Amino acid sequence: MSRRLPTIHRITEHDAGPYRLERLDLEFANGERRHYERLHGRGHGAVVVVPMLDADTVLLVREYAAGVHRYELGLVKGRIDAGETPEQAADRELKEEAGYGARDITVLRALTLAPTYMSHQAHLVLARDLYPERLPGDEPEELEVVPWKLDDLHQLILREDFSEGRSIAALFIAREWLRTQPA
């Protein structure tokens, strides 16, 4: 069923650090009025990179995650800088975080974090045909690179130190996409 979008009667904005907080005064098709809040990022989006070392092996990185105060395994990810395409940002982040560049870069789709209250989107990018190249990054320490077989994804998703939803979703999407491609 397709519904008419709510009417926005008013938007008030507040500064929220790297985000802009908006409060929406909405009216739904049934006449209900509600206030919703949403966060808008100030940047140009982000990338989540699935770097394939070979046809069966993805490269993960282990880095400090301040939100949960521990080291987490996850995919290469980062912001898209002004003037960059998602492909360029993915290749740069891959070089900064994992020490590899990619000759074959494919944007698979966009992922949202929490679409009910956040506009942020990250482009899911598959990187193949890797070659060693390192660029200086903004991380305070070099990240550990951990190769992982896609066939062992069932074990990875049960690890306590692999909990980020974007990385989990990205690996399943990339694995399924790769399965549909001709050999």
PDB file of C-alpha atoms in Angstrom:
ATOM      1  CA  MET A   1       0.000   0.000   0.000  1.00  0.00           C
ATOM      2  CA  SER A   2       1.329   3.424  -0.942  1.00  0.00           C
ATOM      3  CA  ARG A   3       0.659   6.243   1.495  1.00  0.00           C
ATOM      4  CA  ARG A   4       0.860   9.968   1.080  1.00  0.00           C
ATOM      5  CA  LEU A   5       3.809  11.413   2.960  1.00  0.00           C
ATOM      6  CA  PRO A   6       2.961  13.478   6.044  1.00  0.00           C
ATOM      7  CA  THR A   7       2.718  17.242   5.593  1.00  0.00           C
ATOM      8  CA  ILE A   8       5.544  19.148   7.244  1.00  0.00           C
ATOM      9  CA  HIS A   9       4.097  22.269   8.859  1.00  0.00           C
ATOM     10  CA  ARG A  10       7.299  23.504  10.478  1.00  0.00           C
ATOM     11  CA  ILE A  11      10.939  22.569  10.936  1.00  0.00           C
ATOM     12  CA  THR A  12      13.088  23.962  13.729  1.00  0.00           C
ATOM     13  CA  GLU A  13      16.838  23.341  13.695  1.00  0.00           C
ATOM     14  CA  HIS A  14      19.419  22.995  16.452  1.00  0.00           C
ATOM     15  CA  ASP A  15      23.174  22.442  16.324  1.00  0.00           C
ATOM     16  CA  ALA A  16      24.201  18.964  17.508  1.00  0.00           C
ATOM     17  CA  GLY A  17      27.956  18.792  16.894  1.00  0.00           C
ATOM     18  CA  PRO A  18      28.627  16.880  13.679  1.00  0.00           C
ATOM     19  CA  TYR A  19      24.868  16.746  13.097  1.00  0.00           C
ATOM     20  CA  ARG A  20      22.001  19.163  12.696  1.00  0.00           C
ATOM     21  CA  LEU A  21      18.984  18.228  14.830  1.00  0.00           C
ATOM     22  CA  GLU A  22      15.652  19.003  13.187  1.00  0.00           C
ATOM     23  CA  ARG A  23      12.303  18.953  14.937  1.00  0.00           C
ATOM     24  CA  LEU A  24       9.431  18.355  12.511  1.00  0.00           C
ATOM     25  CA  ASP A  25       5.812  19.354  13.072  1.00  0.00           C
ATOM     26  CA  LEU A  26       4.002  16.719  10.981  1.00  0.00           C
ATOM     27  CA  GLU A  27       0.424  16.049   9.995  1.00  0.00           C
ATOM     28  CA  PHE A  28      -0.466  12.581   8.773  1.00  0.00           C
ATOM     29  CA  ALA A  29      -3.163  11.771   6.190  1.00  0.00           C
ATOM     30  CA  ASN A  30      -5.556  10.763   8.980  1.00  0.00           C
ATOM     31  CA  GLY A  31      -5.246  14.214  10.604  1.00  0.00           C
ATOM     32  CA  GLU A  32      -2.910  13.149  13.448  1.00  0.00           C
ATOM     33  CA  ARG A  33      -0.267  15.780  14.320  1.00  0.00           C
ATOM     34  CA  ARG A  34       3.061  14.729  15.819  1.00  0.00           C
ATOM     35  CA  HIS A  35       6.542  16.059  16.431  1.00  0.00           C
ATOM     36  CA  TYR A  36       9.435  13.970  15.121  1.00  0.00           C
ATOM     37  CA  GLU A  37      13.138  14.612  15.469  1.00  0.00           C
ATOM     38  CA  ARG A  38      15.788  13.669  12.948  1.00  0.00           C
ATOM     39  CA  LEU A  39      19.540  14.063  12.646  1.00  0.00           C
ATOM     40  CA  HIS A  40      21.204  15.291   9.458  1.00  0.00           C
ATOM     41  CA  GLY A  41      24.916  14.734   8.977  1.00  0.00           C
ATOM     42  CA  ARG A  42      27.007  17.703   7.957  1.00  0.00           C
ATOM     43  CA  GLY A  43      29.186  15.691   5.597  1.00  0.00           C
ATOM     44  CA  HIS A  44      28.847  13.967   2.248  1.00  0.00           C
ATOM     45  CA  GLY A  45      27.937  10.486   3.448  1.00  0.00           C
ATOM     46  CA  ALA A  46      30.149   7.517   4.110  1.00  0.00           C
ATOM     47  CA  VAL A  47      31.411   4.251   2.671  1.00  0.00           C
ATOM     48  CA  VAL A  48      31.517   0.720   4.052  1.00  0.00           C
ATOM     49  CA  VAL A  49      34.043  -1.293   2.070  1.00  0.00           C
ATOM     50  CA  VAL A  50      34.079  -5.065   1.569  1.00  0.00           C
ATOM     51  CA  PRO A  51      37.684  -5.649   0.433  1.00  0.00           C
ATOM     52  CA  MET A  52      38.102  -9.067  -1.174  1.00  0.00           C
ATOM     53  CA  LEU A  53      41.684 -10.337  -0.956  1.00  0.00           C
ATOM     54  CA  ASP A  54      40.662 -13.193  -3.251  1.00  0.00           C
ATOM     55  CA  ALA A  55      37.346 -14.727  -4.337  1.00  0.00           C
ATOM     56  CA  ASP A  56      36.813 -16.286  -0.880  1.00  0.00           C
ATOM     57  CA  THR A  57      38.565 -13.967   1.602  1.00  0.00           C
ATOM     58  CA  VAL A  58      37.443 -10.599   2.943  1.00  0.00           C
ATOM     59  CA  LEU A  59      39.770  -8.282   4.858  1.00  0.00           C
ATOM     60  CA  LEU A  60      38.475  -7.049   8.207  1.00  0.00           C
ATOM     61  CA  VAL A  61      40.120  -4.458  10.431  1.00  0.00           C
ATOM     62  CA  ARG A  62      40.324  -4.396  14.200  1.00  0.00           C
ATOM     63  CA  GLU A  63      40.078  -0.904  15.663  1.00  0.00           C
ATOM     64  CA  TYR A  64      39.166   0.817  18.888  1.00  0.00           C
ATOM     65  CA  ALA A  65      35.434   1.547  19.175  1.00  0.00           C
ATOM     66  CA  ALA A  66      34.841   4.347  21.685  1.00  0.00           C
ATOM     67  CA  GLY A  67      31.074   3.744  21.848  1.00  0.00           C
ATOM     68  CA  VAL A  68      31.545   0.316  23.409  1.00  0.00           C
ATOM     69  CA  HIS A  69      35.105   0.905  24.742  1.00  0.00           C
ATOM     70  CA  ARG A  70      36.709  -2.150  23.193  1.00  0.00           C
ATOM     71  CA  TYR A  71      38.458  -3.272  20.029  1.00  0.00           C
ATOM     72  CA  GLU A  72      36.016  -4.349  17.334  1.00  0.00           C
ATOM     73  CA  LEU A  73      36.404  -6.314  14.135  1.00  0.00           C
ATOM     74  CA  GLY A  74      34.648  -4.696  11.222  1.00  0.00           C
ATOM     75  CA  LEU A  75      34.935  -3.538   7.666  1.00  0.00           C
ATOM     76  CA  VAL A  76      36.908  -0.607   6.356  1.00  0.00           C
ATOM     77  CA  LYS A  77      34.689   2.474   6.561  1.00  0.00           C
ATOM     78  CA  GLY A  78      34.835   6.227   6.598  1.00  0.00           C
ATOM     79  CA  ARG A  79      33.492   9.549   5.428  1.00  0.00           C
ATOM     80  CA  ILE A  80      33.268  10.701   1.850  1.00  0.00           C
ATOM     81  CA  ASP A  81      35.289  13.904   1.528  1.00  0.00           C
ATOM     82  CA  ALA A  82      34.031  16.925  -0.435  1.00  0.00           C
ATOM     83  CA  GLY A  83      34.494  16.313  -4.159  1.00  0.00           C
ATOM     84  CA  GLU A  84      34.961  12.539  -3.802  1.00  0.00           C
ATOM     85  CA  THR A  85      32.784   9.855  -5.328  1.00  0.00           C
ATOM     86  CA  PRO A  86      31.927   6.829  -3.165  1.00  0.00           C
ATOM     87  CA  GLU A  87      34.393   4.817  -5.265  1.00  0.00           C
ATOM     88  CA  GLN A  88      37.223   7.292  -4.619  1.00  0.00           C
ATOM     89  CA  ALA A  89      36.426   7.455  -0.899  1.00  0.00           C
ATOM     90  CA  ALA A  90      36.359   3.644  -0.674  1.00  0.00           C
ATOM     91  CA  ASP A  91      39.757   3.328  -2.354  1.00  0.00           C
ATOM     92  CA  ARG A  92      41.259   6.038  -0.110  1.00  0.00           C
ATOM     93  CA  GLU A  93      39.835   4.522   3.095  1.00  0.00           C
ATOM     94  CA  LEU A  94      41.035   1.071   2.040  1.00  0.00           C
ATOM     95  CA  LYS A  95      44.575   2.428   1.575  1.00  0.00           C
ATOM     96  CA  GLU A  96      44.462   4.303   4.888  1.00  0.00           C
ATOM     97  CA  GLU A  97      42.969   1.554   7.053  1.00  0.00           C
ATOM     98  CA  ALA A  98      44.083  -1.734   5.472  1.00  0.00           C
ATOM     99  CA  GLY A  99      47.094  -0.816   3.347  1.00  0.00           C
ATOM    100  CA  TYR A 100      45.541  -1.880   0.027  1.00  0.00           C
ATOM    101  CA  GLY A 101      44.189  -0.195  -3.065  1.00  0.00           C
ATOM    102  CA  ALA A 102      41.631  -1.759  -5.405  1.00  0.00           C
ATOM    103  CA  ARG A 103      41.531  -1.916  -9.190  1.00  0.00           C
ATOM    104  CA  ASP A 104      37.882  -3.042  -9.254  1.00  0.00           C
ATOM    105  CA  ILE A 105      35.426  -1.024  -7.150  1.00  0.00           C
ATOM    106  CA  THR A 106      31.661  -1.540  -7.317  1.00  0.00           C
ATOM    107  CA  VAL A 107      29.017   0.356  -5.343  1.00  0.00           C
ATOM    108  CA  LEU A 108      26.374  -2.232  -4.426  1.00  0.00           C
ATOM    109  CA  ARG A 109      23.786  -0.078  -2.619  1.00  0.00           C
ATOM    110  CA  ALA A 110      23.191   2.495   0.120  1.00  0.00           C
ATOM    111  CA  LEU A 111      22.672   1.486   3.750  1.00  0.00           C
ATOM    112  CA  THR A 112      20.994   3.567   6.443  1.00  0.00           C
ATOM    113  CA  LEU A 113      21.796   3.455  10.138  1.00  0.00           C
ATOM    114  CA  ALA A 114      18.484   4.365  11.714  1.00  0.00           C
ATOM    115  CA  PRO A 115      16.135   5.746   9.035  1.00  0.00           C
ATOM    116  CA  THR A 116      13.371   6.600  11.497  1.00  0.00           C
ATOM    117  CA  TYR A 117      15.453   9.414  12.949  1.00  0.00           C
ATOM    118  CA  MET A 118      18.673   9.803  10.978  1.00  0.00           C
ATOM    119  CA  SER A 119      19.363  10.824   7.377  1.00  0.00           C
ATOM    120  CA  HIS A 120      22.900   9.360   7.276  1.00  0.00           C
ATOM    121  CA  GLN A 121      23.626   6.934   4.460  1.00  0.00           C
ATOM    122  CA  ALA A 122      26.669   4.788   3.818  1.00  0.00           C
ATOM    123  CA  HIS A 123      27.465   3.387   0.392  1.00  0.00           C
ATOM    124  CA  LEU A 124      28.269  -0.320   0.434  1.00  0.00           C
ATOM    125  CA  VAL A 125      31.279  -0.793  -1.821  1.00  0.00           C
ATOM    126  CA  LEU A 126      32.849  -4.049  -2.998  1.00  0.00           C
ATOM    127  CA  ALA A 127      36.608  -3.750  -3.620  1.00  0.00           C
ATOM    128  CA  ARG A 128      38.408  -6.454  -5.630  1.00  0.00           C
ATOM    129  CA  ASP A 129      41.719  -6.964  -7.380  1.00  0.00           C
ATOM    130  CA  LEU A 130      43.623  -5.550  -4.408  1.00  0.00           C
ATOM    131  CA  TYR A 131      47.250  -4.405  -4.424  1.00  0.00           C
ATOM    132  CA  PRO A 132      49.440  -3.193  -1.529  1.00  0.00           C
ATOM    133  CA  GLU A 133      49.440   0.600  -1.032  1.00  0.00           C
ATOM    134  CA  ARG A 134      49.254   2.582   2.178  1.00  0.00           C
ATOM    135  CA  LEU A 135      48.166   6.176   2.707  1.00  0.00           C
ATOM    136  CA  PRO A 136      48.408   7.985   6.041  1.00  0.00           C
ATOM    137  CA  GLY A 137      45.035   7.990   7.778  1.00  0.00           C
ATOM    138  CA  ASP A 138      43.430   9.728  10.728  1.00  0.00           C
ATOM    139  CA  GLU A 139      43.483   6.700  13.041  1.00  0.00           C
ATOM    140  CA  PRO A 140      45.602   7.116  16.187  1.00  0.00           C
ATOM    141  CA  GLU A 141      47.212   3.690  15.653  1.00  0.00           C
ATOM    142  CA  GLU A 142      47.723   1.272  12.789  1.00  0.00           C
ATOM    143  CA  LEU A 143      44.759  -1.047  12.413  1.00  0.00           C
ATOM    144  CA  GLU A 144      45.178  -4.811  12.522  1.00  0.00           C
ATOM    145  CA  VAL A 145      44.089  -6.418   9.244  1.00  0.00           C
ATOM    146  CA  VAL A 146      42.331  -9.780   9.693  1.00  0.00           C
ATOM    147  CA  PRO A 147      41.586 -12.006   6.675  1.00  0.00           C
ATOM    148  CA  TRP A 148      38.323 -13.946   7.005  1.00  0.00           C
ATOM    149  CA  LYS A 149      36.830 -16.605   4.732  1.00  0.00           C
ATOM    150  CA  LEU A 150      33.299 -15.771   3.577  1.00  0.00           C
ATOM    151  CA  ASP A 151      32.404 -19.441   4.075  1.00  0.00           C
ATOM    152  CA  ASP A 152      33.032 -18.850   7.809  1.00  0.00           C
ATOM    153  CA  LEU A 153      30.662 -15.886   8.052  1.00  0.00           C
ATOM    154  CA  HIS A 154      28.416 -17.947  10.335  1.00  0.00           C
ATOM    155  CA  GLN A 155      31.245 -18.015  12.921  1.00  0.00           C
ATOM    156  CA  LEU A 156      32.112 -14.333  12.523  1.00  0.00           C
ATOM    157  CA  ILE A 157      28.594 -13.085  13.253  1.00  0.00           C
ATOM    158  CA  LEU A 158      28.595 -14.911  16.605  1.00  0.00           C
ATOM    159  CA  ARG A 159      31.783 -13.231  17.839  1.00  0.00           C
ATOM    160  CA  GLU A 160      31.317 -10.692  20.607  1.00  0.00           C
ATOM    161  CA  ASP A 161      33.903  -8.367  19.007  1.00  0.00           C
ATOM    162  CA  PHE A 162      32.012  -8.264  15.674  1.00  0.00           C
ATOM    163  CA  SER A 163      28.817  -6.385  16.469  1.00  0.00           C
ATOM    164  CA  GLU A 164      28.457  -3.455  14.082  1.00  0.00           C
ATOM    165  CA  GLY A 165      25.230  -3.821  12.109  1.00  0.00           C
ATOM    166  CA  ARG A 166      26.529  -2.195   8.914  1.00  0.00           C
ATOM    167  CA  SER A 167      29.443  -4.642   8.726  1.00  0.00           C
ATOM    168  CA  ILE A 168      27.187  -7.639   9.324  1.00  0.00           C
ATOM    169  CA  ALA A 169      24.646  -6.535   6.705  1.00  0.00           C
ATOM    170  CA  ALA A 170      27.361  -5.562   4.217  1.00  0.00           C
ATOM    171  CA  LEU A 171      29.026  -8.980   4.358  1.00  0.00           C
ATOM    172  CA  PHE A 172      25.767 -10.840   3.750  1.00  0.00           C
ATOM    173  CA  ILE A 173      24.812  -8.512   0.881  1.00  0.00           C
ATOM    174  CA  ALA A 174      28.252  -8.749  -0.715  1.00  0.00           C
ATOM    175  CA  ARG A 175      28.359 -12.536  -0.344  1.00  0.00           C
ATOM    176  CA  GLU A 176      24.974 -12.894  -2.039  1.00  0.00           C
ATOM    177  CA  TRP A 177      25.924 -10.428  -4.782  1.00  0.00           C
ATOM    178  CA  LEU A 178      29.155 -12.332  -5.447  1.00  0.00           C
ATOM    179  CA  ARG A 179      27.238 -15.627  -5.672  1.00  0.00           C
ATOM    180  CA  THR A 180      25.065 -14.216  -8.482  1.00  0.00           C
ATOM    181  CA  GLN A 181      28.028 -13.096 -10.611  1.00  0.00           C
ATOM    182  CA  PRO A 182      29.401 -15.254 -13.407  1.00  0.00           C
ATOM    183  CA  ALA A 183      32.668 -16.994 -12.536  1.00  0.00           C
TER     184      ALA A 183
END
